[in-house]
């Protein structure tokens, strides 16, 4: 482990955030002597970010905890164009009104995790549409264009993969990396921003921005990335069979969010406690050392702590109470996902998919045949079984030991 002198890099390294840094010694020296404004850019393509973005949000929280200034950059301008990074095809275009609504919704999560204000270490949220939409095309070509070569841009994974697969990459999207690099220049001018952070898949874009800042402004800028976050079984963080694990309550009920963390693989508990909670490291060491069924206690702590940070303490308590009632008491708590099947009922396979337990009716039929599905704790093996709920008498539907829901009329 590298020995750092600044609180910032010591904190980031001790909790597992550092994957790559452009000049860690110089950044460490800078962070030890002054407030460093640092930013991360976020998509505005949906009304909520999902769990895959939470490590980046937590990195901004760590930046503030270490006495520095977080800058949240919402991609209102770049969302109009589309980021080809990690995508196999072009993204859908959104109207400015939808983008603005998305940003307002996303801000509510950041307000729980960061302290916003006008102070030297208070967080600010900015929209890159402020400068990108005001940037004239001729001005962009003249001032920014000469600093990029097509040769270099063609080597970027986000471009190369699309071309290798013979999938279309529009000129519009090809410009995305230029605009993202220009963000760093504008943030350096407006906020004296000296650090860009992001996931490891953004390394090329971050280096692009640093180089552009050096060429256009003569500034020394820094980049730092987190490791690519996957679960112990190799799955991408924030995705489940039922869909994305959204951070906002409107997109995902509190119990489902809590349950996602409660279902963490045993091997991931310690790592996730470091990344996604504020618990002291010695307490985390104690929790991750638990063995056998006792590790489930650590998972409950993880679920409570993350839910408390993202959704609030009341949401965490309600979700834990629902889980306790469901698992220990055999009841069906109010926060469980609910599906109304109407007076004529619904086939069991369709119900499993509608409530979000399976991704398709085909998967649902397979789970039923495996004996993994129960109605009111009775195993159902018939895929044609029709679930009928009578007025005032709800049913509990379960898939395996971890997924439970309520069937109503």
mmCIF file of C-alpha atoms in Angstrom:
data_model
loop_
_atom_site.group_PDB
_atom_site.id
_atom_site.type_symbol
_atom_site.label_atom_id
_atom_site.label_comp_id
_atom_site.label_asym_id
_atom_site.label_seq_id
_atom_site.Cartn_x
_atom_site.Cartn_y
_atom_site.Cartn_z
ATOM 1 C CA UNK A 1 0.000 0.000 0.000
ATOM 2 C CA UNK A 2 1.320 3.433 -0.975
ATOM 3 C CA UNK A 3 2.023 5.856 1.863
ATOM 4 C CA UNK A 4 0.188 9.109 1.195
ATOM 5 C CA UNK A 5 0.401 12.314 3.210
ATOM 6 C CA UNK A 6 -2.976 13.854 2.273
ATOM 7 C CA UNK A 7 -6.184 12.892 4.046
ATOM 8 C CA UNK A 8 -7.845 12.580 0.630
ATOM 9 C CA UNK A 9 -5.676 9.879 -0.910
ATOM 10 C CA UNK A 10 -5.262 8.046 2.400
ATOM 11 C CA UNK A 11 -9.049 7.885 2.733
ATOM 12 C CA UNK A 12 -9.624 6.835 -0.883
ATOM 13 C CA UNK A 13 -6.960 4.142 -0.801
ATOM 14 C CA UNK A 14 -7.947 2.705 2.589
ATOM 15 C CA UNK A 15 -11.516 2.175 1.378
ATOM 16 C CA UNK A 16 -10.634 0.727 -2.031
ATOM 17 C CA UNK A 17 -11.470 3.549 -4.438
ATOM 18 C CA UNK A 18 -8.167 4.000 -6.290
ATOM 19 C CA UNK A 19 -7.508 2.138 -9.528
ATOM 20 C CA UNK A 20 -5.502 4.586 -11.639
ATOM 21 C CA UNK A 21 -4.127 8.082 -10.998
ATOM 22 C CA UNK A 22 -2.258 10.249 -13.469
ATOM 23 C CA UNK A 23 0.348 11.635 -11.042
ATOM 24 C CA UNK A 24 -0.519 10.389 -7.552
ATOM 25 C CA UNK A 25 2.525 11.940 -5.859
ATOM 26 C CA UNK A 26 1.785 15.432 -7.212
ATOM 27 C CA UNK A 27 -1.947 15.097 -6.448
ATOM 28 C CA UNK A 28 -1.122 13.915 -2.927
ATOM 29 C CA UNK A 29 1.137 16.931 -2.405
ATOM 30 C CA UNK A 30 -1.512 19.323 -3.730
ATOM 31 C CA UNK A 31 -4.301 17.821 -1.612
ATOM 32 C CA UNK A 32 -2.137 18.037 1.510
ATOM 33 C CA UNK A 33 -1.697 21.803 1.210
ATOM 34 C CA UNK A 34 -4.948 23.199 -0.278
ATOM 35 C CA UNK A 35 -8.597 22.590 -1.095
ATOM 36 C CA UNK A 36 -8.827 20.658 -4.369
ATOM 37 C CA UNK A 37 -12.045 21.054 -6.370
ATOM 38 C CA UNK A 38 -12.818 17.750 -8.088
ATOM 39 C CA UNK A 39 -15.628 16.628 -10.359
ATOM 40 C CA UNK A 40 -17.425 13.615 -11.742
ATOM 41 C CA UNK A 41 -19.880 13.758 -14.648
ATOM 42 C CA UNK A 42 -23.231 11.975 -14.576
ATOM 43 C CA UNK A 43 -25.764 11.038 -17.211
ATOM 44 C CA UNK A 44 -29.159 12.722 -17.388
ATOM 45 C CA UNK A 45 -30.843 10.060 -19.527
ATOM 46 C CA UNK A 46 -33.259 8.870 -16.790
ATOM 47 C CA UNK A 47 -34.959 10.392 -13.732
ATOM 48 C CA UNK A 48 -32.666 8.375 -11.465
ATOM 49 C CA UNK A 49 -29.124 7.051 -11.397
ATOM 50 C CA UNK A 50 -28.722 3.410 -10.415
ATOM 51 C CA UNK A 51 -26.484 1.553 -7.993
ATOM 52 C CA UNK A 52 -23.731 1.375 -10.621
ATOM 53 C CA UNK A 53 -23.243 5.137 -10.131
ATOM 54 C CA UNK A 54 -23.194 4.995 -6.341
ATOM 55 C CA UNK A 55 -19.452 4.348 -6.050
ATOM 56 C CA UNK A 56 -18.846 7.607 -7.952
ATOM 57 C CA UNK A 57 -21.275 9.532 -5.745
ATOM 58 C CA UNK A 58 -19.558 8.093 -2.673
ATOM 59 C CA UNK A 59 -16.189 9.184 -4.055
ATOM 60 C CA UNK A 60 -17.469 12.772 -4.158
ATOM 61 C CA UNK A 61 -18.664 12.263 -0.570
ATOM 62 C CA UNK A 62 -15.143 11.104 0.403
ATOM 63 C CA UNK A 63 -13.693 14.146 -1.354
ATOM 64 C CA UNK A 64 -15.841 16.392 0.835
ATOM 65 C CA UNK A 65 -15.151 14.373 3.975
ATOM 66 C CA UNK A 66 -11.429 14.936 3.383
ATOM 67 C CA UNK A 67 -11.926 18.722 3.214
ATOM 68 C CA UNK A 68 -12.168 19.284 -0.541
ATOM 69 C CA UNK A 69 -14.834 20.615 -2.924
ATOM 70 C CA UNK A 70 -17.095 18.242 -4.896
ATOM 71 C CA UNK A 71 -18.453 19.400 -8.243
ATOM 72 C CA UNK A 72 -21.348 17.345 -9.600
ATOM 73 C CA UNK A 73 -21.521 17.801 -13.357
ATOM 74 C CA UNK A 74 -24.834 16.837 -14.870
ATOM 75 C CA UNK A 75 -24.526 16.094 -18.562
ATOM 76 C CA UNK A 76 -27.428 18.183 -19.780
ATOM 77 C CA UNK A 77 -25.469 19.141 -22.890
ATOM 78 C CA UNK A 78 -23.747 15.832 -23.584
ATOM 79 C CA UNK A 79 -27.015 13.951 -23.003
ATOM 80 C CA UNK A 80 -28.336 15.738 -26.086
ATOM 81 C CA UNK A 81 -25.648 13.946 -28.074
ATOM 82 C CA UNK A 82 -25.089 10.510 -26.567
ATOM 83 C CA UNK A 83 -22.118 8.773 -24.975
ATOM 84 C CA UNK A 84 -20.895 5.790 -27.016
ATOM 85 C CA UNK A 85 -18.877 4.445 -24.040
ATOM 86 C CA UNK A 86 -19.834 0.849 -23.347
ATOM 87 C CA UNK A 87 -22.820 1.094 -25.672
ATOM 88 C CA UNK A 88 -23.437 -1.124 -28.667
ATOM 89 C CA UNK A 89 -25.818 1.248 -30.370
ATOM 90 C CA UNK A 90 -26.951 4.854 -30.485
ATOM 91 C CA UNK A 91 -29.030 6.135 -27.603
ATOM 92 C CA UNK A 92 -32.463 7.670 -27.810
ATOM 93 C CA UNK A 93 -32.594 11.455 -28.087
ATOM 94 C CA UNK A 94 -34.332 13.302 -25.236
ATOM 95 C CA UNK A 95 -35.972 16.725 -25.271
ATOM 96 C CA UNK A 96 -34.436 19.551 -23.178
ATOM 97 C CA UNK A 97 -37.511 19.530 -20.908
ATOM 98 C CA UNK A 98 -37.123 15.820 -20.133
ATOM 99 C CA UNK A 99 -33.392 16.283 -19.472
ATOM 100 C CA UNK A 100 -34.115 19.158 -17.040
ATOM 101 C CA UNK A 101 -36.733 17.059 -15.229
ATOM 102 C CA UNK A 102 -34.261 14.173 -14.971
ATOM 103 C CA UNK A 103 -31.587 16.432 -13.475
ATOM 104 C CA UNK A 104 -34.011 17.818 -10.880
ATOM 105 C CA UNK A 105 -34.977 14.279 -9.867
ATOM 106 C CA UNK A 106 -31.383 13.037 -9.704
ATOM 107 C CA UNK A 107 -30.353 15.999 -7.536
ATOM 108 C CA UNK A 108 -32.523 14.732 -4.664
ATOM 109 C CA UNK A 109 -30.149 11.804 -4.071
ATOM 110 C CA UNK A 110 -27.041 14.000 -4.150
ATOM 111 C CA UNK A 111 -28.612 16.299 -1.562
ATOM 112 C CA UNK A 112 -28.715 13.384 0.881
ATOM 113 C CA UNK A 113 -25.059 12.474 0.375
ATOM 114 C CA UNK A 114 -23.341 15.846 -0.104
ATOM 115 C CA UNK A 115 -23.497 19.235 1.627
ATOM 116 C CA UNK A 116 -24.315 21.925 -0.930
ATOM 117 C CA UNK A 117 -23.662 25.624 -0.420
ATOM 118 C CA UNK A 118 -21.361 28.560 -1.138
ATOM 119 C CA UNK A 119 -18.480 27.618 1.171
ATOM 120 C CA UNK A 120 -14.997 26.592 -0.011
ATOM 121 C CA UNK A 121 -15.695 22.872 0.500
ATOM 122 C CA UNK A 122 -19.442 22.933 -0.200
ATOM 123 C CA UNK A 123 -20.647 20.905 -3.156
ATOM 124 C CA UNK A 124 -22.046 22.511 -6.290
ATOM 125 C CA UNK A 125 -24.096 20.959 -9.089
ATOM 126 C CA UNK A 126 -23.592 22.338 -12.578
ATOM 127 C CA UNK A 127 -25.049 21.501 -15.960
ATOM 128 C CA UNK A 128 -22.584 21.313 -18.845
ATOM 129 C CA UNK A 129 -25.316 22.608 -21.133
ATOM 130 C CA UNK A 130 -24.425 26.066 -19.719
ATOM 131 C CA UNK A 131 -21.242 26.189 -21.778
ATOM 132 C CA UNK A 132 -21.701 23.507 -24.435
ATOM 133 C CA UNK A 133 -24.879 24.987 -25.945
ATOM 134 C CA UNK A 134 -23.235 28.409 -26.015
ATOM 135 C CA UNK A 135 -20.164 27.083 -27.818
ATOM 136 C CA UNK A 136 -20.189 28.038 -31.492
ATOM 137 C CA UNK A 137 -19.366 25.302 -33.968
ATOM 138 C CA UNK A 138 -16.666 27.303 -35.758
ATOM 139 C CA UNK A 139 -15.223 28.268 -32.376
ATOM 140 C CA UNK A 140 -15.146 24.608 -31.353
ATOM 141 C CA UNK A 141 -13.402 23.601 -34.585
ATOM 142 C CA UNK A 142 -10.878 26.408 -34.343
ATOM 143 C CA UNK A 143 -10.023 26.355 -30.626
ATOM 144 C CA UNK A 144 -10.564 22.745 -29.623
ATOM 145 C CA UNK A 145 -10.427 20.667 -32.815
ATOM 146 C CA UNK A 146 -6.661 21.046 -33.482
ATOM 147 C CA UNK A 147 -5.863 19.300 -30.181
ATOM 148 C CA UNK A 148 -7.491 16.001 -31.229
ATOM 149 C CA UNK A 149 -6.340 13.515 -33.844
ATOM 150 C CA UNK A 150 -8.606 10.998 -35.524
ATOM 151 C CA UNK A 151 -5.804 8.441 -35.141
ATOM 152 C CA UNK A 152 -5.935 8.708 -31.352
ATOM 153 C CA UNK A 153 -9.734 8.803 -31.165
ATOM 154 C CA UNK A 154 -9.962 5.594 -33.208
ATOM 155 C CA UNK A 155 -7.983 3.743 -30.510
ATOM 156 C CA UNK A 156 -10.559 4.435 -27.785
ATOM 157 C CA UNK A 157 -12.454 1.310 -26.746
ATOM 158 C CA UNK A 158 -15.811 3.106 -27.000
ATOM 159 C CA UNK A 159 -15.135 3.789 -30.677
ATOM 160 C CA UNK A 160 -13.097 0.727 -31.631
ATOM 161 C CA UNK A 161 -15.600 -1.821 -30.268
ATOM 162 C CA UNK A 162 -18.477 -0.299 -32.219
ATOM 163 C CA UNK A 163 -16.445 -0.257 -35.425
ATOM 164 C CA UNK A 164 -15.122 -3.802 -34.905
ATOM 165 C CA UNK A 165 -18.728 -4.997 -34.612
ATOM 166 C CA UNK A 166 -19.626 -3.005 -37.719
ATOM 167 C CA UNK A 167 -22.228 -1.103 -35.725
ATOM 168 C CA UNK A 168 -22.945 2.503 -36.682
ATOM 169 C CA UNK A 169 -21.166 5.274 -34.781
ATOM 170 C CA UNK A 170 -22.587 8.620 -35.796
ATOM 171 C CA UNK A 171 -20.545 11.777 -36.256
ATOM 172 C CA UNK A 172 -22.707 13.194 -33.455
ATOM 173 C CA UNK A 173 -21.494 10.580 -30.982
ATOM 174 C CA UNK A 174 -17.927 10.763 -32.255
ATOM 175 C CA UNK A 175 -17.859 14.345 -30.970
ATOM 176 C CA UNK A 176 -18.865 13.261 -27.465
ATOM 177 C CA UNK A 177 -15.302 12.696 -26.276
ATOM 178 C CA UNK A 178 -14.300 16.157 -27.489
ATOM 179 C CA UNK A 179 -17.094 17.799 -25.540
ATOM 180 C CA UNK A 180 -16.351 15.759 -22.423
ATOM 181 C CA UNK A 181 -12.721 16.842 -22.558
ATOM 182 C CA UNK A 182 -13.842 20.436 -23.001
ATOM 183 C CA UNK A 183 -15.902 20.132 -19.783
ATOM 184 C CA UNK A 184 -12.660 19.810 -17.814
ATOM 185 C CA UNK A 185 -11.302 22.981 -19.435
ATOM 186 C CA UNK A 186 -14.445 24.968 -18.584
ATOM 187 C CA UNK A 187 -14.550 23.654 -15.025
ATOM 188 C CA UNK A 188 -10.905 24.611 -14.560
ATOM 189 C CA UNK A 189 -11.713 28.131 -15.790
ATOM 190 C CA UNK A 190 -14.919 28.577 -13.789
ATOM 191 C CA UNK A 191 -14.205 26.701 -10.545
ATOM 192 C CA UNK A 192 -10.418 26.216 -10.580
ATOM 193 C CA UNK A 193 -11.233 22.504 -10.811
ATOM 194 C CA UNK A 194 -8.045 20.447 -10.791
ATOM 195 C CA UNK A 195 -9.265 16.858 -10.532
ATOM 196 C CA UNK A 196 -11.588 14.660 -12.571
ATOM 197 C CA UNK A 197 -12.642 11.311 -11.139
ATOM 198 C CA UNK A 198 -14.658 8.469 -12.626
ATOM 199 C CA UNK A 199 -14.874 4.764 -13.312
ATOM 200 C CA UNK A 200 -11.992 2.961 -14.998
ATOM 201 C CA UNK A 201 -13.949 2.938 -18.277
ATOM 202 C CA UNK A 202 -13.580 6.756 -18.321
ATOM 203 C CA UNK A 203 -9.778 6.761 -18.131
ATOM 204 C CA UNK A 204 -9.277 7.711 -21.779
ATOM 205 C CA UNK A 205 -11.802 10.545 -21.573
ATOM 206 C CA UNK A 206 -10.221 11.847 -18.361
ATOM 207 C CA UNK A 207 -6.725 11.852 -19.865
ATOM 208 C CA UNK A 208 -8.138 13.617 -22.936
ATOM 209 C CA UNK A 209 -9.517 16.385 -20.720
ATOM 210 C CA UNK A 210 -6.254 16.752 -18.824
ATOM 211 C CA UNK A 211 -4.265 17.061 -22.032
ATOM 212 C CA UNK A 212 -6.716 19.585 -23.461
ATOM 213 C CA UNK A 213 -6.475 21.665 -20.275
ATOM 214 C CA UNK A 214 -2.690 21.644 -20.493
ATOM 215 C CA UNK A 215 -2.688 22.655 -24.168
ATOM 216 C CA UNK A 216 -5.412 25.307 -24.009
ATOM 217 C CA UNK A 217 -4.852 26.713 -20.513
ATOM 218 C CA UNK A 218 -1.369 25.614 -19.491
ATOM 219 C CA UNK A 219 -2.866 24.049 -16.365
ATOM 220 C CA UNK A 220 -1.712 21.007 -14.436
ATOM 221 C CA UNK A 221 -4.782 18.824 -14.020
ATOM 222 C CA UNK A 222 -5.219 15.379 -12.472
ATOM 223 C CA UNK A 223 -7.254 12.254 -13.089
ATOM 224 C CA UNK A 224 -8.220 9.392 -10.799
ATOM 225 C CA UNK A 225 -10.376 6.340 -11.470
ATOM 226 C CA UNK A 226 -12.066 3.654 -9.406
ATOM 227 C CA UNK A 227 -11.856 -0.056 -10.243
ATOM 228 C CA UNK A 228 -14.528 -1.472 -12.527
ATOM 229 C CA UNK A 229 -17.148 -2.538 -10.019
ATOM 230 C CA UNK A 230 -18.510 -6.049 -10.389
ATOM 231 C CA UNK A 231 -19.943 -8.485 -7.865
ATOM 232 C CA UNK A 232 -17.985 -11.566 -6.766
ATOM 233 C CA UNK A 233 -19.741 -13.693 -9.390
ATOM 234 C CA UNK A 234 -18.701 -11.268 -12.155
ATOM 235 C CA UNK A 235 -22.060 -9.528 -12.637
ATOM 236 C CA UNK A 236 -22.155 -5.811 -13.371
ATOM 237 C CA UNK A 237 -23.024 -3.755 -10.298
ATOM 238 C CA UNK A 238 -26.549 -2.354 -10.227
ATOM 239 C CA UNK A 239 -28.197 -4.828 -12.591
ATOM 240 C CA UNK A 240 -30.522 -7.684 -11.624
ATOM 241 C CA UNK A 241 -32.794 -10.050 -13.498
ATOM 242 C CA UNK A 242 -35.651 -7.717 -12.643
ATOM 243 C CA UNK A 243 -33.844 -4.646 -14.006
ATOM 244 C CA UNK A 244 -31.767 -1.741 -12.723
ATOM 245 C CA UNK A 245 -31.436 -1.019 -9.004
ATOM 246 C CA UNK A 246 -32.459 2.649 -9.045
ATOM 247 C CA UNK A 247 -31.380 5.082 -6.341
ATOM 248 C CA UNK A 248 -34.598 7.136 -6.324
ATOM 249 C CA UNK A 249 -37.664 5.915 -4.408
ATOM 250 C CA UNK A 250 -39.976 6.722 -7.349
ATOM 251 C CA UNK A 251 -38.147 4.217 -9.553
ATOM 252 C CA UNK A 252 -37.597 1.468 -6.962
ATOM 253 C CA UNK A 253 -39.429 0.886 -3.640
ATOM 254 C CA UNK A 254 -37.394 1.138 -0.442
ATOM 255 C CA UNK A 255 -37.761 -2.522 0.452
ATOM 256 C CA UNK A 256 -36.442 -3.666 -2.938
ATOM 257 C CA UNK A 257 -33.450 -1.322 -2.583
ATOM 258 C CA UNK A 258 -32.726 -2.619 0.930
ATOM 259 C CA UNK A 259 -33.138 -6.218 -0.170
ATOM 260 C CA UNK A 260 -30.621 -5.774 -3.003
ATOM 261 C CA UNK A 261 -27.920 -5.047 -0.403
ATOM 262 C CA UNK A 262 -29.177 -7.733 1.984
ATOM 263 C CA UNK A 263 -28.679 -10.262 -0.828
ATOM 264 C CA UNK A 264 -25.003 -9.330 -1.277
ATOM 265 C CA UNK A 265 -22.647 -12.247 -1.915
ATOM 266 C CA UNK A 266 -20.687 -13.208 1.242
ATOM 267 C CA UNK A 267 -17.432 -12.404 -0.583
ATOM 268 C CA UNK A 268 -18.498 -8.809 -1.308
ATOM 269 C CA UNK A 269 -19.640 -7.745 2.164
ATOM 270 C CA UNK A 270 -16.366 -6.217 3.377
ATOM 271 C CA UNK A 271 -15.636 -4.443 0.097
ATOM 272 C CA UNK A 272 -19.133 -2.968 -0.118
ATOM 273 C CA UNK A 273 -19.083 -1.816 3.505
ATOM 274 C CA UNK A 274 -15.884 0.135 2.745
ATOM 275 C CA UNK A 275 -17.184 1.656 -0.480
ATOM 276 C CA UNK A 276 -20.816 2.372 0.367
ATOM 277 C CA UNK A 277 -20.969 3.125 4.101
ATOM 278 C CA UNK A 278 -19.295 5.465 6.587
ATOM 279 C CA UNK A 279 -18.648 2.728 9.149
ATOM 280 C CA UNK A 280 -15.130 2.798 10.668
ATOM 281 C CA UNK A 281 -12.650 0.378 9.120
ATOM 282 C CA UNK A 282 -12.137 -1.560 12.358
ATOM 283 C CA UNK A 283 -15.887 -2.199 12.596
ATOM 284 C CA UNK A 284 -15.914 -3.306 8.953
ATOM 285 C CA UNK A 285 -13.038 -5.712 9.657
ATOM 286 C CA UNK A 286 -15.065 -7.235 12.487
ATOM 287 C CA UNK A 287 -18.174 -7.612 10.330
ATOM 288 C CA UNK A 288 -16.456 -9.134 7.305
ATOM 289 C CA UNK A 289 -14.724 -11.688 9.538
ATOM 290 C CA UNK A 290 -18.075 -13.174 10.601
ATOM 291 C CA UNK A 291 -18.572 -16.737 9.394
ATOM 292 C CA UNK A 292 -21.451 -19.057 8.591
ATOM 293 C CA UNK A 293 -24.918 -17.674 9.133
ATOM 294 C CA UNK A 294 -23.473 -14.806 11.204
ATOM 295 C CA UNK A 295 -22.377 -13.101 7.972
ATOM 296 C CA UNK A 296 -26.074 -12.364 7.423
ATOM 297 C CA UNK A 297 -25.881 -9.940 10.355
ATOM 298 C CA UNK A 298 -23.205 -8.038 8.441
ATOM 299 C CA UNK A 299 -25.433 -7.999 5.360
ATOM 300 C CA UNK A 300 -28.280 -6.468 7.375
ATOM 301 C CA UNK A 301 -25.860 -3.786 8.631
ATOM 302 C CA UNK A 302 -24.788 -3.136 5.020
ATOM 303 C CA UNK A 303 -28.397 -2.889 3.824
ATOM 304 C CA UNK A 304 -29.345 -0.567 6.688
ATOM 305 C CA UNK A 305 -26.336 1.722 6.297
ATOM 306 C CA UNK A 306 -26.623 2.116 2.513
ATOM 307 C CA UNK A 307 -30.400 2.591 2.633
ATOM 308 C CA UNK A 308 -29.992 5.156 5.422
ATOM 309 C CA UNK A 309 -27.523 7.169 3.310
ATOM 310 C CA UNK A 310 -29.456 7.006 0.036
ATOM 311 C CA UNK A 311 -33.102 6.847 1.164
ATOM 312 C CA UNK A 312 -33.023 8.122 4.764
ATOM 313 C CA UNK A 313 -33.201 6.483 8.198
ATOM 314 C CA UNK A 314 -36.976 5.986 8.132
ATOM 315 C CA UNK A 315 -36.737 4.003 4.875
ATOM 316 C CA UNK A 316 -33.999 1.790 6.314
ATOM 317 C CA UNK A 317 -36.007 1.021 9.461
ATOM 318 C CA UNK A 318 -39.183 0.284 7.494
ATOM 319 C CA UNK A 319 -37.362 -2.059 5.104
ATOM 320 C CA UNK A 320 -35.666 -3.966 7.919
ATOM 321 C CA UNK A 321 -38.980 -4.314 9.756
ATOM 322 C CA UNK A 322 -40.630 -5.671 6.601
ATOM 323 C CA UNK A 323 -37.789 -8.152 6.122
ATOM 324 C CA UNK A 324 -37.985 -9.279 9.736
ATOM 325 C CA UNK A 325 -41.732 -9.838 9.457
ATOM 326 C CA UNK A 326 -41.384 -11.693 6.172
ATOM 327 C CA UNK A 327 -38.471 -13.948 7.097
ATOM 328 C CA UNK A 328 -39.057 -14.470 10.798
ATOM 329 C CA UNK A 329 -42.770 -13.954 11.262
ATOM 330 C CA UNK A 330 -44.015 -15.408 8.013
ATOM 331 C CA UNK A 331 -46.087 -12.314 7.338
ATOM 332 C CA UNK A 332 -46.233 -10.060 4.327
ATOM 333 C CA UNK A 333 -45.055 -6.559 5.177
ATOM 334 C CA UNK A 334 -46.399 -3.366 3.675
ATOM 335 C CA UNK A 335 -43.165 -2.501 1.847
ATOM 336 C CA UNK A 336 -43.033 -5.708 -0.216
ATOM 337 C CA UNK A 337 -43.637 -5.396 -3.968
ATOM 338 C CA UNK A 338 -47.345 -5.757 -4.705
ATOM 339 C CA UNK A 339 -49.190 -7.052 -7.769
ATOM 340 C CA UNK A 340 -52.938 -6.743 -8.372
ATOM 341 C CA UNK A 341 -54.255 -9.678 -10.442
ATOM 342 C CA UNK A 342 -57.900 -8.621 -10.761
ATOM 343 C CA UNK A 343 -60.993 -10.731 -10.134
ATOM 344 C CA UNK A 344 -60.097 -13.297 -12.802
ATOM 345 C CA UNK A 345 -56.558 -13.851 -11.484
ATOM 346 C CA UNK A 346 -53.299 -14.302 -13.416
ATOM 347 C CA UNK A 347 -51.175 -17.254 -14.486
ATOM 348 C CA UNK A 348 -48.325 -17.837 -12.032
ATOM 349 C CA UNK A 349 -45.582 -17.443 -14.655
ATOM 350 C CA UNK A 350 -46.940 -14.087 -15.811
ATOM 351 C CA UNK A 351 -47.317 -12.961 -12.188
ATOM 352 C CA UNK A 352 -43.650 -13.711 -11.448
ATOM 353 C CA UNK A 353 -42.573 -11.597 -14.394
ATOM 354 C CA UNK A 354 -45.053 -8.781 -13.726
ATOM 355 C CA UNK A 355 -43.915 -8.405 -10.117
ATOM 356 C CA UNK A 356 -40.282 -8.296 -11.243
ATOM 357 C CA UNK A 357 -38.998 -11.607 -9.883
ATOM 358 C CA UNK A 358 -38.134 -13.006 -13.306
ATOM 359 C CA UNK A 359 -37.019 -11.342 -16.518
ATOM 360 C CA UNK A 360 -39.322 -13.385 -18.788
ATOM 361 C CA UNK A 361 -42.152 -15.922 -18.738
ATOM 362 C CA UNK A 362 -39.661 -18.524 -19.947
ATOM 363 C CA UNK A 363 -37.488 -17.944 -16.882
ATOM 364 C CA UNK A 364 -40.618 -18.010 -14.699
ATOM 365 C CA UNK A 365 -41.649 -21.434 -16.041
ATOM 366 C CA UNK A 366 -38.173 -22.772 -15.358
ATOM 367 C CA UNK A 367 -38.234 -21.498 -11.767
ATOM 368 C CA UNK A 368 -41.669 -23.064 -11.219
ATOM 369 C CA UNK A 369 -40.509 -26.435 -12.558
ATOM 370 C CA UNK A 370 -37.488 -26.271 -10.222
ATOM 371 C CA UNK A 371 -39.814 -25.964 -7.235
ATOM 372 C CA UNK A 372 -38.534 -22.486 -6.369
ATOM 373 C CA UNK A 373 -41.936 -20.751 -6.330
ATOM 374 C CA UNK A 374 -44.388 -20.672 -3.422
ATOM 375 C CA UNK A 375 -47.827 -19.186 -2.821
ATOM 376 C CA UNK A 376 -48.461 -18.671 0.887
ATOM 377 C CA UNK A 377 -45.485 -20.984 1.588
ATOM 378 C CA UNK A 378 -46.934 -23.817 -0.550
ATOM 379 C CA UNK A 379 -44.710 -24.930 -3.440
ATOM 380 C CA UNK A 380 -46.435 -24.667 -6.840
ATOM 381 C CA UNK A 381 -45.106 -26.859 -9.678
ATOM 382 C CA UNK A 382 -47.808 -26.193 -12.285
ATOM 383 C CA UNK A 383 -46.788 -23.344 -14.678
ATOM 384 C CA UNK A 384 -50.456 -23.020 -15.675
ATOM 385 C CA UNK A 385 -51.560 -22.380 -12.075
ATOM 386 C CA UNK A 386 -53.832 -19.312 -11.863
ATOM 387 C CA UNK A 387 -53.230 -17.047 -8.879
ATOM 388 C CA UNK A 388 -56.533 -15.687 -7.553
ATOM 389 C CA UNK A 389 -56.684 -13.315 -4.587
ATOM 390 C CA UNK A 390 -60.027 -12.874 -2.840
ATOM 391 C CA UNK A 391 -61.232 -9.515 -1.594
ATOM 392 C CA UNK A 392 -59.464 -8.636 1.661
ATOM 393 C CA UNK A 393 -57.312 -11.791 1.634
ATOM 394 C CA UNK A 394 -53.891 -11.096 0.110
ATOM 395 C CA UNK A 395 -51.482 -13.862 -0.876
ATOM 396 C CA UNK A 396 -47.722 -14.022 -0.409
ATOM 397 C CA UNK A 397 -45.698 -14.998 -3.480
ATOM 398 C CA UNK A 398 -42.106 -16.129 -3.040
ATOM 399 C CA UNK A 399 -39.246 -17.004 -5.376
ATOM 400 C CA UNK A 400 -36.536 -18.840 -3.474
ATOM 401 C CA UNK A 401 -35.688 -17.626 0.023
ATOM 402 C CA UNK A 402 -34.975 -13.997 -0.816
ATOM 403 C CA UNK A 403 -37.747 -12.669 -3.069
ATOM 404 C CA UNK A 404 -41.179 -12.097 -1.579
ATOM 405 C CA UNK A 405 -44.173 -10.102 -2.723
ATOM 406 C CA UNK A 406 -47.874 -9.601 -2.134
ATOM 407 C CA UNK A 407 -50.674 -10.620 -4.522
ATOM 408 C CA UNK A 408 -53.853 -8.575 -4.188
ATOM 409 C CA UNK A 409 -57.131 -8.552 -6.030
#
